[in-house]
CSV table of C-alpha atoms in Angstrom, one decimal:
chain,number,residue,atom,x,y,z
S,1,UNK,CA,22.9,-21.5,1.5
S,2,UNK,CA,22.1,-21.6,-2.2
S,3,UNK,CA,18.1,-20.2,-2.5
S,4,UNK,CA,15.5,-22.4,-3.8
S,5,UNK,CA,14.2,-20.3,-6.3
S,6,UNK,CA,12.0,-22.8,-7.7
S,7,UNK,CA,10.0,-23.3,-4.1
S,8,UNK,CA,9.9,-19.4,-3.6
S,9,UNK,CA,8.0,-19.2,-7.1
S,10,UNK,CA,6.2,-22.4,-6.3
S,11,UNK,CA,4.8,-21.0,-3.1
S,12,UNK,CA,3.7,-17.2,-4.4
S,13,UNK,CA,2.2,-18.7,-7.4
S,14,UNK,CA,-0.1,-21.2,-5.3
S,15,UNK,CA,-0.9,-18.5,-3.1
S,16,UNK,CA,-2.3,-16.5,-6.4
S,17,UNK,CA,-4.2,-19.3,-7.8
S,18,UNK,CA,-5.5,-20.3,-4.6
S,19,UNK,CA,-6.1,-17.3,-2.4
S,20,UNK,CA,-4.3,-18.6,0.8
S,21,UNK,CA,-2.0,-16.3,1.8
S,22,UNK,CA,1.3,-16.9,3.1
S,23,UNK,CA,3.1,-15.9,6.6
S,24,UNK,CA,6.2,-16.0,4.5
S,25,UNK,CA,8.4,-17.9,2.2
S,26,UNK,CA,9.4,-21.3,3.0
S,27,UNK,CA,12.9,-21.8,5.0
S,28,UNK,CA,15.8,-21.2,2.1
S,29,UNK,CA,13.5,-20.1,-0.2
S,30,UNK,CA,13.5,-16.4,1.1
S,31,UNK,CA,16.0,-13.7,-1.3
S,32,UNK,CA,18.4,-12.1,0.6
S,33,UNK,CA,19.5,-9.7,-1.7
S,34,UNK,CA,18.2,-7.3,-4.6
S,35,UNK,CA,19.5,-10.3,-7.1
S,36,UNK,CA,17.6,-13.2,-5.4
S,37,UNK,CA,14.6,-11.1,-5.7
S,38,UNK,CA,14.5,-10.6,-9.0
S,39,UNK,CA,15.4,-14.3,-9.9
S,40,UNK,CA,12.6,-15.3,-7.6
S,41,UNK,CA,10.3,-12.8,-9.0
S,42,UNK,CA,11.4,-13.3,-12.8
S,43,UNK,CA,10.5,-16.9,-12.5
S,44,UNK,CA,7.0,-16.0,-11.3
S,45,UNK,CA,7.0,-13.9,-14.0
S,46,UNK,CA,7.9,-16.7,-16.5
S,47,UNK,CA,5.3,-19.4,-15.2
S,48,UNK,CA,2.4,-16.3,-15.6
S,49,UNK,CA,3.2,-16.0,-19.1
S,50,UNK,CA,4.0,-12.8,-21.4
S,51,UNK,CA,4.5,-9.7,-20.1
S,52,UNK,CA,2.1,-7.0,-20.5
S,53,UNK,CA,3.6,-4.2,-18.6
S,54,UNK,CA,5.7,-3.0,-15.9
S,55,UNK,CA,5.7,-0.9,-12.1
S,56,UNK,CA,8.5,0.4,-11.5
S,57,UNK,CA,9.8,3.3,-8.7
S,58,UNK,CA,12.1,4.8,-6.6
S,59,UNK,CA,11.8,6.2,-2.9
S,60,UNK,CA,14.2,9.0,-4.4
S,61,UNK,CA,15.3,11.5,-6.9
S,62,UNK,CA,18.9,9.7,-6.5
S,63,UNK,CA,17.6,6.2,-5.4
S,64,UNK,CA,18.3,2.5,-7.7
S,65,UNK,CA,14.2,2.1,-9.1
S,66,UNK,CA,13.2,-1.0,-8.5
S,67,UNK,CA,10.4,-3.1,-11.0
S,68,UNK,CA,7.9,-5.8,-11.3
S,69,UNK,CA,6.8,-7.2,-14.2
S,70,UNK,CA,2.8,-7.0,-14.9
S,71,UNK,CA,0.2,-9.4,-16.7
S,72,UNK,CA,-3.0,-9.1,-18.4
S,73,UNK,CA,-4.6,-10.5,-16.2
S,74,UNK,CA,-3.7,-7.6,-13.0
S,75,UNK,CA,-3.9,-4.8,-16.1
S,76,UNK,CA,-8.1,-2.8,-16.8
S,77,UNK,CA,-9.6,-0.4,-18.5
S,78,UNK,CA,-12.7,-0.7,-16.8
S,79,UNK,CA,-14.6,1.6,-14.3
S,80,UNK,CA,-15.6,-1.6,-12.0
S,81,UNK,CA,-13.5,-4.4,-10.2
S,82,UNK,CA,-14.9,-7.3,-7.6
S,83,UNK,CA,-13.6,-7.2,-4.1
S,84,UNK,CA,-13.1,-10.9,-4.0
S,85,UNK,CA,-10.0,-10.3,-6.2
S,86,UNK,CA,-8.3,-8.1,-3.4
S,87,UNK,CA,-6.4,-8.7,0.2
S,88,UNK,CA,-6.3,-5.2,1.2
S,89,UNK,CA,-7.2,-2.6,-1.0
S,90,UNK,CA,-3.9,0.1,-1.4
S,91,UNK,CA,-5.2,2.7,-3.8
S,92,UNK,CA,-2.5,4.8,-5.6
S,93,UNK,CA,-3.0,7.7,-8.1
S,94,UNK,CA,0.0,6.9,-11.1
S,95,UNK,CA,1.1,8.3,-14.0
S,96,UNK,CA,1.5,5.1,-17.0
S,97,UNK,CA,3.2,5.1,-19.9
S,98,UNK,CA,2.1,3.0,-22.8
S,99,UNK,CA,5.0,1.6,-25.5
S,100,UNK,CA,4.5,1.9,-29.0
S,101,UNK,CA,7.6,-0.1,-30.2
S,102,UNK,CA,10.0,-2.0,-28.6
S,103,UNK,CA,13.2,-1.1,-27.2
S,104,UNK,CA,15.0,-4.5,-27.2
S,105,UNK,CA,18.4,-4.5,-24.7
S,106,UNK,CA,20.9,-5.1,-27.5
S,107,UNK,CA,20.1,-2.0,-29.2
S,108,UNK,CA,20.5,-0.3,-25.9
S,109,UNK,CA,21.9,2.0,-24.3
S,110,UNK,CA,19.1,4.3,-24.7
S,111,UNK,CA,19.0,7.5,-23.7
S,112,UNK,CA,15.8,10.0,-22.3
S,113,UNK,CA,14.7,11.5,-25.8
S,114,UNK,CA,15.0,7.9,-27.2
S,115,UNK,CA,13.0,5.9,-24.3
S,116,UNK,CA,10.5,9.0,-25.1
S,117,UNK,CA,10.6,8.5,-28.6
S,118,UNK,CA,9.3,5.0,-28.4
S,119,UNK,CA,5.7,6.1,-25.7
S,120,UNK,CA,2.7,6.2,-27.7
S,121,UNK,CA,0.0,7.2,-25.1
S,122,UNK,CA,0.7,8.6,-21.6
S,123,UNK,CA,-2.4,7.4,-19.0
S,124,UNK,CA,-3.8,8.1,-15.7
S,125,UNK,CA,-4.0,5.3,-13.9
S,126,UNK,CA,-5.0,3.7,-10.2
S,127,UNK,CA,-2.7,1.0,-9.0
S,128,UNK,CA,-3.8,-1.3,-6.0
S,129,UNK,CA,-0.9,-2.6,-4.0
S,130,UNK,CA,-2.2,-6.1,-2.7
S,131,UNK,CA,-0.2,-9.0,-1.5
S,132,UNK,CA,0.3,-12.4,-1.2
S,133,UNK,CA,1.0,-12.5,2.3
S,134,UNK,CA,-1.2,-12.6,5.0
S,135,UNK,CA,0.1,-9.3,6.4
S,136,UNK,CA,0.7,-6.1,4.3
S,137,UNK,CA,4.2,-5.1,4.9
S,138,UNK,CA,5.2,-7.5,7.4
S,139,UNK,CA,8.1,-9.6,5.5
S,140,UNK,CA,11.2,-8.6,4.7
S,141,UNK,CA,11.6,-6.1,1.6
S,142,UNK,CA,13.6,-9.0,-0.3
S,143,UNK,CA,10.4,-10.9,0.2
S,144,UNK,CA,7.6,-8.1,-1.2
S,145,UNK,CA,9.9,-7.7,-3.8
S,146,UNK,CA,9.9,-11.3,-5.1
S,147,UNK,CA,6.3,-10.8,-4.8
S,148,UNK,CA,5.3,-8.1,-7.7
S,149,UNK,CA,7.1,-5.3,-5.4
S,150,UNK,CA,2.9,-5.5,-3.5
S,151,UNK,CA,1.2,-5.2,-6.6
S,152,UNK,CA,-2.6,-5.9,-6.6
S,153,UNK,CA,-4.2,-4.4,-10.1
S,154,UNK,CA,-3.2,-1.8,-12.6
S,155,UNK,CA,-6.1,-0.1,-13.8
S,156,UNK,CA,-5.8,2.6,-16.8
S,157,UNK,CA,-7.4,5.5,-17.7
S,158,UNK,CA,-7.9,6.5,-21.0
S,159,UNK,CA,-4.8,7.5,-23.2
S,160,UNK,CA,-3.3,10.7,-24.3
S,161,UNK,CA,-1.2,10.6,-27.6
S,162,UNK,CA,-0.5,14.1,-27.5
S,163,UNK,CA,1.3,14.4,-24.2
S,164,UNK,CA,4.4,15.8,-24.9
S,165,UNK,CA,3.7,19.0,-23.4
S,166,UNK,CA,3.4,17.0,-20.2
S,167,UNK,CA,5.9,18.0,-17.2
S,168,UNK,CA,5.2,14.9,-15.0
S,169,UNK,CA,7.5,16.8,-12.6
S,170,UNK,CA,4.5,19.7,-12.3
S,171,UNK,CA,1.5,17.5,-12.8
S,172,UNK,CA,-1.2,18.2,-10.5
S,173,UNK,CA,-2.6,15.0,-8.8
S,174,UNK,CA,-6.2,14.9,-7.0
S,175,UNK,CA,-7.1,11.7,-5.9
S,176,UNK,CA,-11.1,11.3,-4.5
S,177,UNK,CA,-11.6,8.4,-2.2
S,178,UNK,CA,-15.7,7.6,-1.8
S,179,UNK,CA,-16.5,11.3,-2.6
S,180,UNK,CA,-13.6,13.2,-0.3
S,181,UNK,CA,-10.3,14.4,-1.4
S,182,UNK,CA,-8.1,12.5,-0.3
S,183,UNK,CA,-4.8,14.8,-1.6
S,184,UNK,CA,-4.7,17.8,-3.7
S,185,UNK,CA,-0.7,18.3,-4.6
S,186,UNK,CA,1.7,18.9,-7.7
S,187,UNK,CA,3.9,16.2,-8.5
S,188,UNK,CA,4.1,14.0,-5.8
S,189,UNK,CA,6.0,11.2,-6.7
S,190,UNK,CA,8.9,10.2,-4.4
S,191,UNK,CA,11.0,9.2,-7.6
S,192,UNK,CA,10.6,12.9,-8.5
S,193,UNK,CA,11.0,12.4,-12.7
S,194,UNK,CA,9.5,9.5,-13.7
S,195,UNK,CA,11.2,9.6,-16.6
S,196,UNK,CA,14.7,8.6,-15.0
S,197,UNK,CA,12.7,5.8,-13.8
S,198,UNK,CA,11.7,4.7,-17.9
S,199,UNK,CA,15.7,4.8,-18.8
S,200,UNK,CA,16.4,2.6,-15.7
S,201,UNK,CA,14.0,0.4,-16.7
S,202,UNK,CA,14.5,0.3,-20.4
S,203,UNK,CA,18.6,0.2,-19.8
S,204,UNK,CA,18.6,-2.4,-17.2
S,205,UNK,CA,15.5,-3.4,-15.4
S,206,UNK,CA,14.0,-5.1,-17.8
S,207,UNK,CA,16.4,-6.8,-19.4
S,208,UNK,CA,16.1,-10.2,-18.0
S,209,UNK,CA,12.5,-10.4,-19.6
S,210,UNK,CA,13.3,-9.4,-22.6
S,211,UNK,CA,13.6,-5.2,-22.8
S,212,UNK,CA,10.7,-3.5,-23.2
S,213,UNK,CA,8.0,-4.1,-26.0
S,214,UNK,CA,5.7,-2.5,-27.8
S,215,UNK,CA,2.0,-2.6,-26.3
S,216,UNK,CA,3.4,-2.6,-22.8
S,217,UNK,CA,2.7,-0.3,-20.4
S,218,UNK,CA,4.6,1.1,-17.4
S,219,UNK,CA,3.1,2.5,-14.4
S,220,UNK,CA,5.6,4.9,-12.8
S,221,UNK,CA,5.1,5.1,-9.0
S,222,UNK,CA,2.5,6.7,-6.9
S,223,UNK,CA,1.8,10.6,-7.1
S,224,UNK,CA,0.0,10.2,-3.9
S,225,UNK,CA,1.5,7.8,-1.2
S,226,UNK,CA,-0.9,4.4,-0.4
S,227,UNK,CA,-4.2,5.1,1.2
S,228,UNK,CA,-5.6,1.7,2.4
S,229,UNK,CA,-9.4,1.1,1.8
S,230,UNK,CA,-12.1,-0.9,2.2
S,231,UNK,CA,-14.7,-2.7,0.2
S,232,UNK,CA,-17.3,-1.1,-1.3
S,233,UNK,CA,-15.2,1.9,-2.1
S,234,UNK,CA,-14.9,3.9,-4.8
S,235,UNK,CA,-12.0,6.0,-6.1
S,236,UNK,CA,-11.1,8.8,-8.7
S,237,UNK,CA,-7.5,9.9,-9.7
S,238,UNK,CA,-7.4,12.8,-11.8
S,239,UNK,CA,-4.6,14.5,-13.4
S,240,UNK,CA,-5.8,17.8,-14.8
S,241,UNK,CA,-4.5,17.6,-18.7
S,242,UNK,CA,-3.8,14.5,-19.2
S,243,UNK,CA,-7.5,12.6,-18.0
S,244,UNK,CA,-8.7,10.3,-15.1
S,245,UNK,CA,-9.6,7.2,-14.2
S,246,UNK,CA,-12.3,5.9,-11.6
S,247,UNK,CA,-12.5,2.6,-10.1
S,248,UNK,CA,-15.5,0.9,-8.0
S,249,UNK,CA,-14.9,-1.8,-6.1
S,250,UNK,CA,-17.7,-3.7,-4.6
């Protein structure tokens, strides 16, 4: 059965603009593979207009990352968010990487000191996973996939232009959830080197939309799991060199 992209897009985007959330996709309109996920998701992606950054991750050192594009609209620099924009509240403590010129496919392939070459400012950031579903985590992975791969909000602390004595490998991580520490490690993120996730995503992830572009930023997986919250909450990420970020949500 061929997939109806067009009524898998139709359906997450009316659940966005409307807030209804879905049980799942509509019969034939559910990816069954990595491919149909990103076709589904790309077209999303296309009727929310230009993209403004990236998630992207990997439940491995060795693992294929997997991405979503992001758009202003789910992307802050702000200390304060309503809870009426949330489902569930997934907070996650991230590491994002902000372009300063583009790294366009054709030129590619592009290699770790080249991706690096082109970051301008390395960020803390908080990433809310949120979905569009009625249930966090209870379609298929095809499905969350198609769907922003759960993302909720990106929110960004401030940047870093000299960060290139950085070893996200060996970064320290505390994240604070309403006034308790929530997790105290070093490193943390189950991709290990985020950078391997950057070449991935430069080299082939993003290709479809374009390559990568300057003044887009690319969160890079969470250092500290997903600790699910609720509203009025308050949370604090900090990364001990490079900054932090806080987020209220009320």
């Amino acid at each position: 059965m061929t997939l109806d992209i067009d009524a898998a897009a139709a359906a997450l985007l009316g659940a966005r603009r409307s807030g209804t959330r879905l049980d799942a996709l509509p019969e034939g309109a559910r990816p069954g593979s990595e491919a149909e996920a990103y076709a589904v998701q790309d077209a999303v992606a296309r009727a929310l207009g230009p993209v403004a950054g990236w998630k992207v991750g990997a439940p491995s050192a060795t693992a294929t990352p997997a991405r979503a594009a992001l758009h202003a609209d789910t992307i802050f620099e702000t200390e304060r968010l309503p809870a009426s924009l949330f489902h569930v509240i997934g907070a996650e403590a991230e590491i994002a990487y902000r372009f300063g010129r583009d790294l366009p496919p054709e030129a590619g392939p592009y290699d770790r000191d080249a991706v690096l070459a082109a970051v301008a400012t390395l960020h803390p950031a908080i990433e809310i996973a949120d979905t569009r579903f009625a249930t966090f985590g209870a379609v298929d992975a095809h499905s969350q996939r198609a769907d922003q791969q759960n993302h909720g909000v990106l929110v960004l602390g401030p940047g870093l232009i000299e960060w290139r004595g950085l070893d996200p490998v060996t970064q320290r991580v505390r994240l604070t959830l309403d006034g308790q520490i929530r997790h105290d490690k070093v490193g943390g993120n189950s991709a290990v080197d985020p950078v391997r996730l950057l070449v991935w995503l430069a080299n082939e992830g993003a290709r479809s939309l374009g390559g990568i572009k300057a003044g887009q930023v690319v969160t890079t997986g969470s250092c500290t799991g997903t600790d699910f919250v609720t509203a009025p909450t308050r949370m604090t990420a900090d990364f001990p060199g490079l900054g932090s970020v806080t987020l209220a949500i009320e």
